[in-house]
PDB file of C-alpha atoms and ligand atoms in Angstrom:
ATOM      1  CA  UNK A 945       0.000   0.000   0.000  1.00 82.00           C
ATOM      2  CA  UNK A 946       1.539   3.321  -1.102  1.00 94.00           C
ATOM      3  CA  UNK A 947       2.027   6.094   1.848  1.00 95.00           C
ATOM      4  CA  UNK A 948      -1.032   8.789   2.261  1.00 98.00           C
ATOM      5  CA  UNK A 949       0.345  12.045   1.485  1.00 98.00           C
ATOM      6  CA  UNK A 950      -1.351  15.684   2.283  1.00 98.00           C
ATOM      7  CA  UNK A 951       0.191  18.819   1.573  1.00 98.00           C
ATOM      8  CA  UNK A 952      -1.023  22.084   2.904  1.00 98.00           C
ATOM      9  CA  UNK A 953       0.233  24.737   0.014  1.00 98.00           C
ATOM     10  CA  UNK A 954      -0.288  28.112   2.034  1.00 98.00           C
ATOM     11  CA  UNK A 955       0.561  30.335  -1.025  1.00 98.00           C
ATOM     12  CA  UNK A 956       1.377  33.961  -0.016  1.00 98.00           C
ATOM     13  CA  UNK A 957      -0.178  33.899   3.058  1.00 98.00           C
ATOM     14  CA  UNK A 958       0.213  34.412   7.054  1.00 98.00           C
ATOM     15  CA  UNK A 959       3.056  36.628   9.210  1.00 98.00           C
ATOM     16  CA  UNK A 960       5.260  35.095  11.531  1.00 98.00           C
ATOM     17  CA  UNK A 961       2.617  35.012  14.501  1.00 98.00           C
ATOM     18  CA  UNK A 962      -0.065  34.017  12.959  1.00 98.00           C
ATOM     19  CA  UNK A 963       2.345  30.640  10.995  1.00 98.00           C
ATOM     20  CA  UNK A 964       3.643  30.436  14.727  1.00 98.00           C
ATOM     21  CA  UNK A 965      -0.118  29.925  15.805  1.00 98.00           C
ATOM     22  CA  UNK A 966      -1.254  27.599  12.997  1.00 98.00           C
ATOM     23  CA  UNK A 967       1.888  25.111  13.735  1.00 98.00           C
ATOM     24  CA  UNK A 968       1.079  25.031  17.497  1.00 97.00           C
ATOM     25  CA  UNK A 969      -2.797  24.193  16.485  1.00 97.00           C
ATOM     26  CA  UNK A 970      -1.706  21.393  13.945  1.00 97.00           C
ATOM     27  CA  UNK A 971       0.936  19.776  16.875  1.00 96.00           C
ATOM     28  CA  UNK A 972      -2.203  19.893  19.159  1.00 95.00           C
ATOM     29  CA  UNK A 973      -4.943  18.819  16.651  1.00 94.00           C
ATOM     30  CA  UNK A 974      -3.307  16.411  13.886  1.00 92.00           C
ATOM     31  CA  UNK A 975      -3.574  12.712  14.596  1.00 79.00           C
ATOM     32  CA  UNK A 976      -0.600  10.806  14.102  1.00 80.00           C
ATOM     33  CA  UNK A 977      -0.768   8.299  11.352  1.00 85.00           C
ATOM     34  CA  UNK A 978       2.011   6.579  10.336  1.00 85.00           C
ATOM     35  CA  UNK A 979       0.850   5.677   7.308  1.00 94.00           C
ATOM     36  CA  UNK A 980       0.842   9.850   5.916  1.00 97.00           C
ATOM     37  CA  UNK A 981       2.838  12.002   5.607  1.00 97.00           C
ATOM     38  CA  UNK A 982       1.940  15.880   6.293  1.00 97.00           C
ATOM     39  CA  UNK A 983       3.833  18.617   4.245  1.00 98.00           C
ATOM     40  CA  UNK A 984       3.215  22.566   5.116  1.00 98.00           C
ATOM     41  CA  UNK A 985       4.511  24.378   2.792  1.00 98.00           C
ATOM     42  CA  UNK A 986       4.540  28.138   3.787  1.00 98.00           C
ATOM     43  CA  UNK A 987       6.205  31.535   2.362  1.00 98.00           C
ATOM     44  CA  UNK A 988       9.953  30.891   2.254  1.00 98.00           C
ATOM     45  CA  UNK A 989      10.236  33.818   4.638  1.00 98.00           C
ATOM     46  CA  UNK A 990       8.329  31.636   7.478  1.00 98.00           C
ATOM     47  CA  UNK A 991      10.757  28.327   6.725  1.00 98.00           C
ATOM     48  CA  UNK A 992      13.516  29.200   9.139  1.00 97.00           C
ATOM     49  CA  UNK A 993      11.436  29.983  12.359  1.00 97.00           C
ATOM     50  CA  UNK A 994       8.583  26.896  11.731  1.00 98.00           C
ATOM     51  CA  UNK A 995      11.635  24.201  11.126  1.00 95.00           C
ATOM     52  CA  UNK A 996      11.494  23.997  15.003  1.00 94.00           C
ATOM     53  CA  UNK A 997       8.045  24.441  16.059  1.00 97.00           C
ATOM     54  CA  UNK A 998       6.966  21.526  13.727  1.00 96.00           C
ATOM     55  CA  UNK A 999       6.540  18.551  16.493  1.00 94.00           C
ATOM     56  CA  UNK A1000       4.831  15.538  14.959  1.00 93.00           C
ATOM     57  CA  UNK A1001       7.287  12.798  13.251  1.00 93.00           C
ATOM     58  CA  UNK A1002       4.987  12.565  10.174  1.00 94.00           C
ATOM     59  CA  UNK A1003       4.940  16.250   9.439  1.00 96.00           C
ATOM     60  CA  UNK A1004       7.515  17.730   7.230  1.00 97.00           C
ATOM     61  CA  UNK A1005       8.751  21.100   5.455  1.00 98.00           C
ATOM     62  CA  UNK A1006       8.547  22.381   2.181  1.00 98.00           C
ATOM     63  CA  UNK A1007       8.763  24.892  -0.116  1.00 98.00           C
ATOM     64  CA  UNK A1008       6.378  26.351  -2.783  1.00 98.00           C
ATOM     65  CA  UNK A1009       9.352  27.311  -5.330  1.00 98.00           C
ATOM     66  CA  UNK A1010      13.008  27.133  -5.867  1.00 98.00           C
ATOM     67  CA  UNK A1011      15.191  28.274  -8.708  1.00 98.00           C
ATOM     68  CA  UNK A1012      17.333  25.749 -10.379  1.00 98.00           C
ATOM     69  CA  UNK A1013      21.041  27.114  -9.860  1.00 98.00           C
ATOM     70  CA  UNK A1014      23.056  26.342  -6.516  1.00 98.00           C
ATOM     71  CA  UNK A1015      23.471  30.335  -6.325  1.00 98.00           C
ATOM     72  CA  UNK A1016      24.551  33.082  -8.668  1.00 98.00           C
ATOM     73  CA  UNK A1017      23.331  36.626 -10.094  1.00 98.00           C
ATOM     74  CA  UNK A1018      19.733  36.046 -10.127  1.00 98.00           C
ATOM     75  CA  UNK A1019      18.104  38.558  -8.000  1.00 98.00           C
ATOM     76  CA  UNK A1020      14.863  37.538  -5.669  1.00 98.00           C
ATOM     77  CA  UNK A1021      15.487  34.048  -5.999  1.00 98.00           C
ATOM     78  CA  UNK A1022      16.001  30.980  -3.438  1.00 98.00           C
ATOM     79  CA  UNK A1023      17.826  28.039  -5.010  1.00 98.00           C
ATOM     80  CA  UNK A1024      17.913  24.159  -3.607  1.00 98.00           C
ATOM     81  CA  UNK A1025      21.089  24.334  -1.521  1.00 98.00           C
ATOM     82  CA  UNK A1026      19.303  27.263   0.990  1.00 98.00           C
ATOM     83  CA  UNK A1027      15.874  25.234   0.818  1.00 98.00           C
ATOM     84  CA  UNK A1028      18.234  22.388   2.238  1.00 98.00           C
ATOM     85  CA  UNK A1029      20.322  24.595   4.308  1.00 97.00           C
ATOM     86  CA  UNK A1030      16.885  25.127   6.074  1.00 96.00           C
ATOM     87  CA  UNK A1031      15.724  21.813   6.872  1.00 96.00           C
ATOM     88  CA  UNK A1032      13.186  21.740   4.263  1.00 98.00           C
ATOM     89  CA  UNK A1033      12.504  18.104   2.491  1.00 98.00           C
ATOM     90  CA  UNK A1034       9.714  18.740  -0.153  1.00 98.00           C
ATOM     91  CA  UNK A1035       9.080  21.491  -2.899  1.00 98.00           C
ATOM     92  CA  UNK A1036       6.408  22.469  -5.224  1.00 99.00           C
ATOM     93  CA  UNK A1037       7.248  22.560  -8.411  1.00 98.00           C
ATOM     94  CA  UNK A1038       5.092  23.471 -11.513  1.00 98.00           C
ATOM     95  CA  UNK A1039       2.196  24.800  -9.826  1.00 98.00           C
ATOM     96  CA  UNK A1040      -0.366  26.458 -11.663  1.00 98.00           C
ATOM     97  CA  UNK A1041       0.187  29.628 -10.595  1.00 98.00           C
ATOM     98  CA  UNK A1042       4.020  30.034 -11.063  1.00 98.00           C
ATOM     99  CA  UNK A1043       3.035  28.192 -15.072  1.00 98.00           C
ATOM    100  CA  UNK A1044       0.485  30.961 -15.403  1.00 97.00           C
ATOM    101  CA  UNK A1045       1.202  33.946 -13.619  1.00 97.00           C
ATOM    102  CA  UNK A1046       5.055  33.647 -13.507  1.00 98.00           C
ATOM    103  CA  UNK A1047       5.382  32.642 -17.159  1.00 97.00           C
ATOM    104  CA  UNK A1048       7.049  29.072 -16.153  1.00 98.00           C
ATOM    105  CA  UNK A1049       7.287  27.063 -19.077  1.00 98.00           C
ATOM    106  CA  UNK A1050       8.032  22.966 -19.314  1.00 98.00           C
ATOM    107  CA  UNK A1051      11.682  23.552 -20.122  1.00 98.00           C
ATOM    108  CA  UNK A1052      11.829  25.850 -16.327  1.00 98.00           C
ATOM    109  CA  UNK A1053       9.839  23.530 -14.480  1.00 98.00           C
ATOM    110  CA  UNK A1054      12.084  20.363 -15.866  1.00 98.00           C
ATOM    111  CA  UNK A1055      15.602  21.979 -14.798  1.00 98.00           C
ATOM    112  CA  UNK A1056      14.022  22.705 -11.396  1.00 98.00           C
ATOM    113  CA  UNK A1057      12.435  19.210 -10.937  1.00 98.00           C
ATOM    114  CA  UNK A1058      16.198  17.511 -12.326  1.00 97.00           C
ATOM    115  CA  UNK A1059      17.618  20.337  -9.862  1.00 98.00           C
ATOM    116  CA  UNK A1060      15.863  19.714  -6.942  1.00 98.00           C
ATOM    117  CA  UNK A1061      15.860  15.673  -7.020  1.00 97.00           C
ATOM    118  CA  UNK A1062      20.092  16.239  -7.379  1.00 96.00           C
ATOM    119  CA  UNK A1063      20.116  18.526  -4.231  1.00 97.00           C
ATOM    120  CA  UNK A1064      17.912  15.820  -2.603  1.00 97.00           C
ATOM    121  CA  UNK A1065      14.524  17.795  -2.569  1.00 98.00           C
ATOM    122  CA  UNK A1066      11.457  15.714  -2.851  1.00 98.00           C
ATOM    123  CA  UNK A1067       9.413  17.426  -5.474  1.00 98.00           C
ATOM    124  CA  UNK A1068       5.824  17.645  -5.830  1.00 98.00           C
ATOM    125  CA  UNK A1069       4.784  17.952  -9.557  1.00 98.00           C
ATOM    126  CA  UNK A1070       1.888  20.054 -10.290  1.00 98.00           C
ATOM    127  CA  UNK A1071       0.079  19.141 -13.679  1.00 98.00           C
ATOM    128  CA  UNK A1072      -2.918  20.334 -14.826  1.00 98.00           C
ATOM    129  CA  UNK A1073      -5.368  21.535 -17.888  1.00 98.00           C
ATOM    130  CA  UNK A1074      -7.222  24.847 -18.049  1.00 97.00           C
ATOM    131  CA  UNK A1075     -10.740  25.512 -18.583  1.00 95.00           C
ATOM    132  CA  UNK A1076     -10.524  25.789 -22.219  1.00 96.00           C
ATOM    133  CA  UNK A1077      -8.619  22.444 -22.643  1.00 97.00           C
ATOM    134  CA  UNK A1078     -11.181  20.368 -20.301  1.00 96.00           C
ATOM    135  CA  UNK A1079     -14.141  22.481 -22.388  1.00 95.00           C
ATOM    136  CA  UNK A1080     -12.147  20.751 -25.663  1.00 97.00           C
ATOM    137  CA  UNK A1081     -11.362  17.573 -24.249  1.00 97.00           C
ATOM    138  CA  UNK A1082      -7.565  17.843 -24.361  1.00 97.00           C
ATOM    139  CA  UNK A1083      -6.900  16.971 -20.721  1.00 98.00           C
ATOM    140  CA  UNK A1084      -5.206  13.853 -21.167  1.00 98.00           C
ATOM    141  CA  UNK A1085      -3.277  15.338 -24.246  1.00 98.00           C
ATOM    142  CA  UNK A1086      -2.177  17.835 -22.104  1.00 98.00           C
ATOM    143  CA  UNK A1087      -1.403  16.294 -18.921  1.00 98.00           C
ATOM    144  CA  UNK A1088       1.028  14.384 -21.360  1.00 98.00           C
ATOM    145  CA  UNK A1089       2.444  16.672 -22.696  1.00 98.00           C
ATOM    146  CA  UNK A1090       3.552  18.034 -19.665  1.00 98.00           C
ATOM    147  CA  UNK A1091       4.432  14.920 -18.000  1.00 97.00           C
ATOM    148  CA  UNK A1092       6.565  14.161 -20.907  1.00 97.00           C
ATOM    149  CA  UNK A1093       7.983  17.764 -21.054  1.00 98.00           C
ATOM    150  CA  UNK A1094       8.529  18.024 -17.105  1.00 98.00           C
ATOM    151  CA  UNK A1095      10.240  14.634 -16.606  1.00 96.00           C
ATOM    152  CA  UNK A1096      12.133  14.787 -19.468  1.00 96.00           C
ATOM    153  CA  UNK A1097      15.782  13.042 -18.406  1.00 94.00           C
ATOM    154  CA  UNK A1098      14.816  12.617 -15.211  1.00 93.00           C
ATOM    155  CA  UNK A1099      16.869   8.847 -14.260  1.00 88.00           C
ATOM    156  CA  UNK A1100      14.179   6.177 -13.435  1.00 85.00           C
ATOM    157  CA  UNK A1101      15.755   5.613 -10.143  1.00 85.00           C
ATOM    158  CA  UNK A1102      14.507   8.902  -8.785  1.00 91.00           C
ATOM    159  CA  UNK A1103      10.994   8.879 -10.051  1.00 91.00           C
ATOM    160  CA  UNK A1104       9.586   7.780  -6.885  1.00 90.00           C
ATOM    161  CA  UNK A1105      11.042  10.700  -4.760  1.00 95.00           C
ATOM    162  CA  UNK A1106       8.686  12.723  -7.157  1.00 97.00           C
ATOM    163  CA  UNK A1107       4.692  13.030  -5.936  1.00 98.00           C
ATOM    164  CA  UNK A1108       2.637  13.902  -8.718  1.00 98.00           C
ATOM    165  CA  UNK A1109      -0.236  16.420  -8.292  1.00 98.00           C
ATOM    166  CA  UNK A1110      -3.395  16.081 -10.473  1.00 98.00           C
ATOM    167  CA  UNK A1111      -4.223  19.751 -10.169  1.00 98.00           C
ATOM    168  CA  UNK A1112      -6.966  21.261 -12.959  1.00 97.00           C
ATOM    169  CA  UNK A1113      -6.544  24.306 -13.341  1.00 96.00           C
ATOM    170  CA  UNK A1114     -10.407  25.602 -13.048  1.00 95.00           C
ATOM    171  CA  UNK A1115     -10.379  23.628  -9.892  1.00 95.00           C
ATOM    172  CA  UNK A1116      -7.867  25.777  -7.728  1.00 94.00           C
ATOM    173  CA  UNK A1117      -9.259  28.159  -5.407  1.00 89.00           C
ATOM    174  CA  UNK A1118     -12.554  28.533  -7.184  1.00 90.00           C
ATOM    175  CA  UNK A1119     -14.809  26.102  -4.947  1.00 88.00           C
ATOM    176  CA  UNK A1120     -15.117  23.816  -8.027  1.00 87.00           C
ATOM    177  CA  UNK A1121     -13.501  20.621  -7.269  1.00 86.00           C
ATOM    178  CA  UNK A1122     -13.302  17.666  -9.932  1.00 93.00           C
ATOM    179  CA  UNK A1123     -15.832  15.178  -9.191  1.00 96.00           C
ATOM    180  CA  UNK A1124     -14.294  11.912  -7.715  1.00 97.00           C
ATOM    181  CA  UNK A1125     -14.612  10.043 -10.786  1.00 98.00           C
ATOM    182  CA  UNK A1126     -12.936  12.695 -12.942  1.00 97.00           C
ATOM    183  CA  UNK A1127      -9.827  13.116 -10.080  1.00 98.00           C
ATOM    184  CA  UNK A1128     -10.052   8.817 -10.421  1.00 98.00           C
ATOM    185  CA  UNK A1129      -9.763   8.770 -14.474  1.00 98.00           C
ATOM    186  CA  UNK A1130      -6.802  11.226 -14.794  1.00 98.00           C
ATOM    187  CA  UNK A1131      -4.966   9.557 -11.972  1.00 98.00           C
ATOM    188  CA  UNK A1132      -5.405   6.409 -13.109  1.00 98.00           C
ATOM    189  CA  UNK A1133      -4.373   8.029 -16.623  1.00 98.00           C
ATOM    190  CA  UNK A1134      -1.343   9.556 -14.975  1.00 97.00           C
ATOM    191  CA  UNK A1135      -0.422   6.120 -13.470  1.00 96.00           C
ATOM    192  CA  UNK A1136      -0.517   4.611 -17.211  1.00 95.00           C
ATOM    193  CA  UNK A1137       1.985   7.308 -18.235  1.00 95.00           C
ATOM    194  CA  UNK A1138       4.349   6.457 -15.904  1.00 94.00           C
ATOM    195  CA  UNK A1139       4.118   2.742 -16.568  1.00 91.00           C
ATOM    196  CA  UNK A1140       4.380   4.192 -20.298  1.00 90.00           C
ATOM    197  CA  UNK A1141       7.435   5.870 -19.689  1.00 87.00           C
ATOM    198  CA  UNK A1142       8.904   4.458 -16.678  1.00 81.00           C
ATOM    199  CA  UNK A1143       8.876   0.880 -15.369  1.00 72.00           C
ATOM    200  CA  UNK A1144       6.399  -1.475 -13.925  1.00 73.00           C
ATOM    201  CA  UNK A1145       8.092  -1.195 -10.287  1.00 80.00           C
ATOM    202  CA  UNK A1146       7.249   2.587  -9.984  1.00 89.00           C
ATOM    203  CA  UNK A1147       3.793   2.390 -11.385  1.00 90.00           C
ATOM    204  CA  UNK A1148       2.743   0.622  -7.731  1.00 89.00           C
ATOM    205  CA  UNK A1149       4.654   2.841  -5.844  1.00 92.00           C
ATOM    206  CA  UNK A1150       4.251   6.547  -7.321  1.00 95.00           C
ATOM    207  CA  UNK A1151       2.004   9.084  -5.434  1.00 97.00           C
ATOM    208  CA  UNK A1152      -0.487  10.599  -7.146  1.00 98.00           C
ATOM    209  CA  UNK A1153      -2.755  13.216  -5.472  1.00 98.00           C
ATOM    210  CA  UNK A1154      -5.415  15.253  -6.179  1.00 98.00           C
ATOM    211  CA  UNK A1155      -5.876  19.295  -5.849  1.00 98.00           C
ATOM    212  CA  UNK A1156      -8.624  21.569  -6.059  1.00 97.00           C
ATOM    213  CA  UNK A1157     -10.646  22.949  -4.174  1.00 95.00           C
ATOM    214  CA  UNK A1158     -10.577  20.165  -1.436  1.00 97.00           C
ATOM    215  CA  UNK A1159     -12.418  20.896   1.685  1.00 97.00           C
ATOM    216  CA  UNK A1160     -13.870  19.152   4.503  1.00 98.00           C
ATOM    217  CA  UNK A1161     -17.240  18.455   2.697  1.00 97.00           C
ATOM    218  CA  UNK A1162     -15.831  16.538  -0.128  1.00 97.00           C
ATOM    219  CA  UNK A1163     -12.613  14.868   1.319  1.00 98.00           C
ATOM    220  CA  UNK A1164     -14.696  11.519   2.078  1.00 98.00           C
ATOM    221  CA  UNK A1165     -15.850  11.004  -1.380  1.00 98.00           C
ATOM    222  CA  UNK A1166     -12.939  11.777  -3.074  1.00 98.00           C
ATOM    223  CA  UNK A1167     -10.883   9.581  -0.896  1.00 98.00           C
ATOM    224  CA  UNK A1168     -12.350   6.740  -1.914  1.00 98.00           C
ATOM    225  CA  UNK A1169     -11.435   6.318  -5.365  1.00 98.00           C
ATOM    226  CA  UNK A1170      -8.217   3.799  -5.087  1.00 97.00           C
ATOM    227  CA  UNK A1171      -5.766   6.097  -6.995  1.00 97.00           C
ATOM    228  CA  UNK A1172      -5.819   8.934  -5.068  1.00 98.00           C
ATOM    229  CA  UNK A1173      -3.332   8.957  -2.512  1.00 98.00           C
ATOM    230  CA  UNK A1174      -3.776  12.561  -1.034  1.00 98.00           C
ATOM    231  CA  UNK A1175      -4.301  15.705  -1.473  1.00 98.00           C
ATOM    232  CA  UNK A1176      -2.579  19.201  -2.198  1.00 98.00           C
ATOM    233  CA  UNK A1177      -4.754  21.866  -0.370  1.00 98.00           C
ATOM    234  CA  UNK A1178      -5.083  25.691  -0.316  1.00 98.00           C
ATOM    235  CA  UNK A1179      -7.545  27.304   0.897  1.00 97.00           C
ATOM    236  CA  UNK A1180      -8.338  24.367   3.471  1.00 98.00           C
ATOM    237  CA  UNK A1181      -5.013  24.258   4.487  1.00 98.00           C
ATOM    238  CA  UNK A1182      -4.656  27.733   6.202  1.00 98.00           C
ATOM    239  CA  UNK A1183      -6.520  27.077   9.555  1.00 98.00           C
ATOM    240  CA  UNK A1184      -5.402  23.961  11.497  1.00 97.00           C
ATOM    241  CA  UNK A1185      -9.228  23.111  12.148  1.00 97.00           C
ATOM    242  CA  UNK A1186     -10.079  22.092   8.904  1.00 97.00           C
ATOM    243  CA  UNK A1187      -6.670  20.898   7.647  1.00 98.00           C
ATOM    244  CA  UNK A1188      -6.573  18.218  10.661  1.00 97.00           C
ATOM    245  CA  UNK A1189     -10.465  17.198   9.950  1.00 97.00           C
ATOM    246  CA  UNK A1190      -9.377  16.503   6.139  1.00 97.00           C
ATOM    247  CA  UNK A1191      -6.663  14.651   7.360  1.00 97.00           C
ATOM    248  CA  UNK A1192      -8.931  12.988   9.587  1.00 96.00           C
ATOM    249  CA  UNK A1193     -11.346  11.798   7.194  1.00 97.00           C
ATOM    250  CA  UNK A1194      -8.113  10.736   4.777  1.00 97.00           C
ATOM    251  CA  UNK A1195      -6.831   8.598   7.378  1.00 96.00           C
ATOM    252  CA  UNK A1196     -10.350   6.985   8.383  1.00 96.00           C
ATOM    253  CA  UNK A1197     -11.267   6.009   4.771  1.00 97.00           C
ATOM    254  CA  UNK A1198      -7.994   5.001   3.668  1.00 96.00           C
ATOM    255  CA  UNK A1199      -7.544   2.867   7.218  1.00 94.00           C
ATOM    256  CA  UNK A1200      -3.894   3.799   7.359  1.00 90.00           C
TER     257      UNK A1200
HETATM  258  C1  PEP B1649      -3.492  24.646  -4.639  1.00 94.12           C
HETATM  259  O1  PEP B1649      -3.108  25.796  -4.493  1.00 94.12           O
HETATM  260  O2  PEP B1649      -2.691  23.781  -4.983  1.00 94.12           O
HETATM  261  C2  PEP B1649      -4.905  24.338  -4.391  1.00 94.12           C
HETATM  262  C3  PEP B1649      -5.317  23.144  -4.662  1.00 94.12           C
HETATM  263  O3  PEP B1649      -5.700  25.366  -3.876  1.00 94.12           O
HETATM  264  P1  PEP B1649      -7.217  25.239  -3.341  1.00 94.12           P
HETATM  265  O4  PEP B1649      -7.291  24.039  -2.444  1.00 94.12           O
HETATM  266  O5  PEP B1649      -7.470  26.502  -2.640  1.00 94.12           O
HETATM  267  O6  PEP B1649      -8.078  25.033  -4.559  1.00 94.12           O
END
C-alpha cells in the first residue's frame, strides 16, 4: 500500500505570529498516522522559524518554489542548496500559478524538478489543464504533454522521490472541485503514463494526489477512489481546524 500524502500549500499567506499559531494548532490537533505524511509548505520567509516548532514525526517542510542554480546573479530568488540549508525536504514545483502567472514554461519547471531531485529535494509535480482544454477535451493530451515535457531526463531511479499532483486548473481556489470520478480517471491516466514511460516497479509505488478545491465536505468522497493517494490543499489548508479534519477523514477512509 503506497504512503497517504497531504500537503497544505499556504501560497502567499500568514506573518510570523499568525504561521507560529497555525503550527502550534496542527501539533495539538493532527492525529498521528504513520501511514501519511503531512507537508506545510509556507512563504519561504516563514521556513527558518517553523523548522522547530513543527513537532509531529509525520509532518515535514517544504517549499512552494526554488530556482534551479546552486546560487549566482539572479536577483529575488532561493535556489535548492538554501531550501536544504533550512531543513526543508519537499518542494512544489510546476504549480499552476508560477506556469500561469510567472510565465514558467516545461523547459523551467524540468531543470528545477532535475535540480531539486540532485540537491535531494522531494518534489511535488503540479500538472494540470485549463478551462478551455477540459471544455475541448484535451486533458489527457495535455497532462502528457507536460508529464513528458517536465520529466524529461529525469533517471528512473529517482521517479519515486517525485509526488505527482493532479491539479486542474479551473479547480484551484474557485470552490469547483473535480468530481471523484474525474480526479479517479486522470490519476489512473497519470499512473498509465508512468508505466508508459517508466517501469512497472514505480507504477505501484508513485504518489499521485489530487488538488482543487478540497475541503472538509468533499474529502470523504474523493478519498475513496483507489488512486488517489492525497491531497494538495489551499484554501483548506490555512486554519489547522479544517486541515486536521481533512486529514482525519483521509486517514479513516484510507484505514492507514
Ligand atoms: C493549490 O493551491 O494547490 C490548491 C489546490 O488550492 P485550493 O485548495 O485553494 O483550490
Amino acid at each position: 500500500m503506497r504512503r497517504g500524502f497531504i500537503g497544505g500549500n499556504w501560497k502567499m499567506n500568514k506573518v510570523l505570529q499568525e504561521a507560529k499559531e497555525t503550527v502550534e494548532n496542527l501539533n495539538k490537533s493532527l492525529i498521528f498516522s504513520r501511514g501519511i505524511d503531512i507537508v506545510i509548505f509556507p512563504p519561504y520567509t516563514l521556513l527558518f522559524f517553523l523548522k522547530d516548532l513543527i513537532d509531529l514525526p509525520n509532518m515535514y517542510l517544504g517549499a512552494q518554489n526554488m530556482h534551479w542554480e546552486e546560487n549566482g546573479a539572479f536577483t529575488g530568488e532561493i535556489s535548492p542548496l538554501m531550501l536544504k540549508d533550512l531543513g526543508v525536504e519537499y518542494v512544489i514545483i510546476g504549480h499552476s500559478e508560477r506556469r500561469t502567472l510567472f510565465g514558467e514554461t516545461d523547459e523551467i519547471i524540468n531543470k528545477k524538478l532535475i535540480s531539486a531531485l540532485k540537491h535531494g529535494l522531494k518534489p511535488v509535480l503540479c500538472l494540470g489543464e485549463s478551462v478551455e482544454e477540459r471544455k475541448k477535451d484535451m486533458e489527457k493530451e495535455v497532462i502528457e504533454r507536460q508529464f513528458k515535457q517536465d520529466l524529461r531526463r529525469v533517471p528512473i531511479n529517482f521517479l519515486e522521490n517525485i509526488v505527482i499532483a493532479y491539479e486542474p486548473v479551473w479547480a484551484i481556489g474557485t470552490g469547483l472541485n473535480a468530481t471523484p470520478n474525474e480526479a479517479e480517471e486522470m490519476h489512473k491516466f497519470i499512473r498509465t503514463l508512468v508505466e508508459k514511460y517508466a517501469n512497472d516497479n514505480i507504477v505501484e509505488k508513485i504518489r499521485i494526489i489530487y488538488g482543487g478545491s478540497v475541503r472538509v465536505e468533499n474529502v470523504e468522497e474523493l478519498s475513496l477512489k483507489e488512486d488517489i493517494d492525497g491531497f494538495l490543499i489551499g484554501g483548506a489548508s490555512l486554519r489547522a481546524d479544517s486541515f486536521s479534519k481533512i486529514i482525519e477523514i483521509f486517514n479513516e477512509v484510507k484505514g492507514f
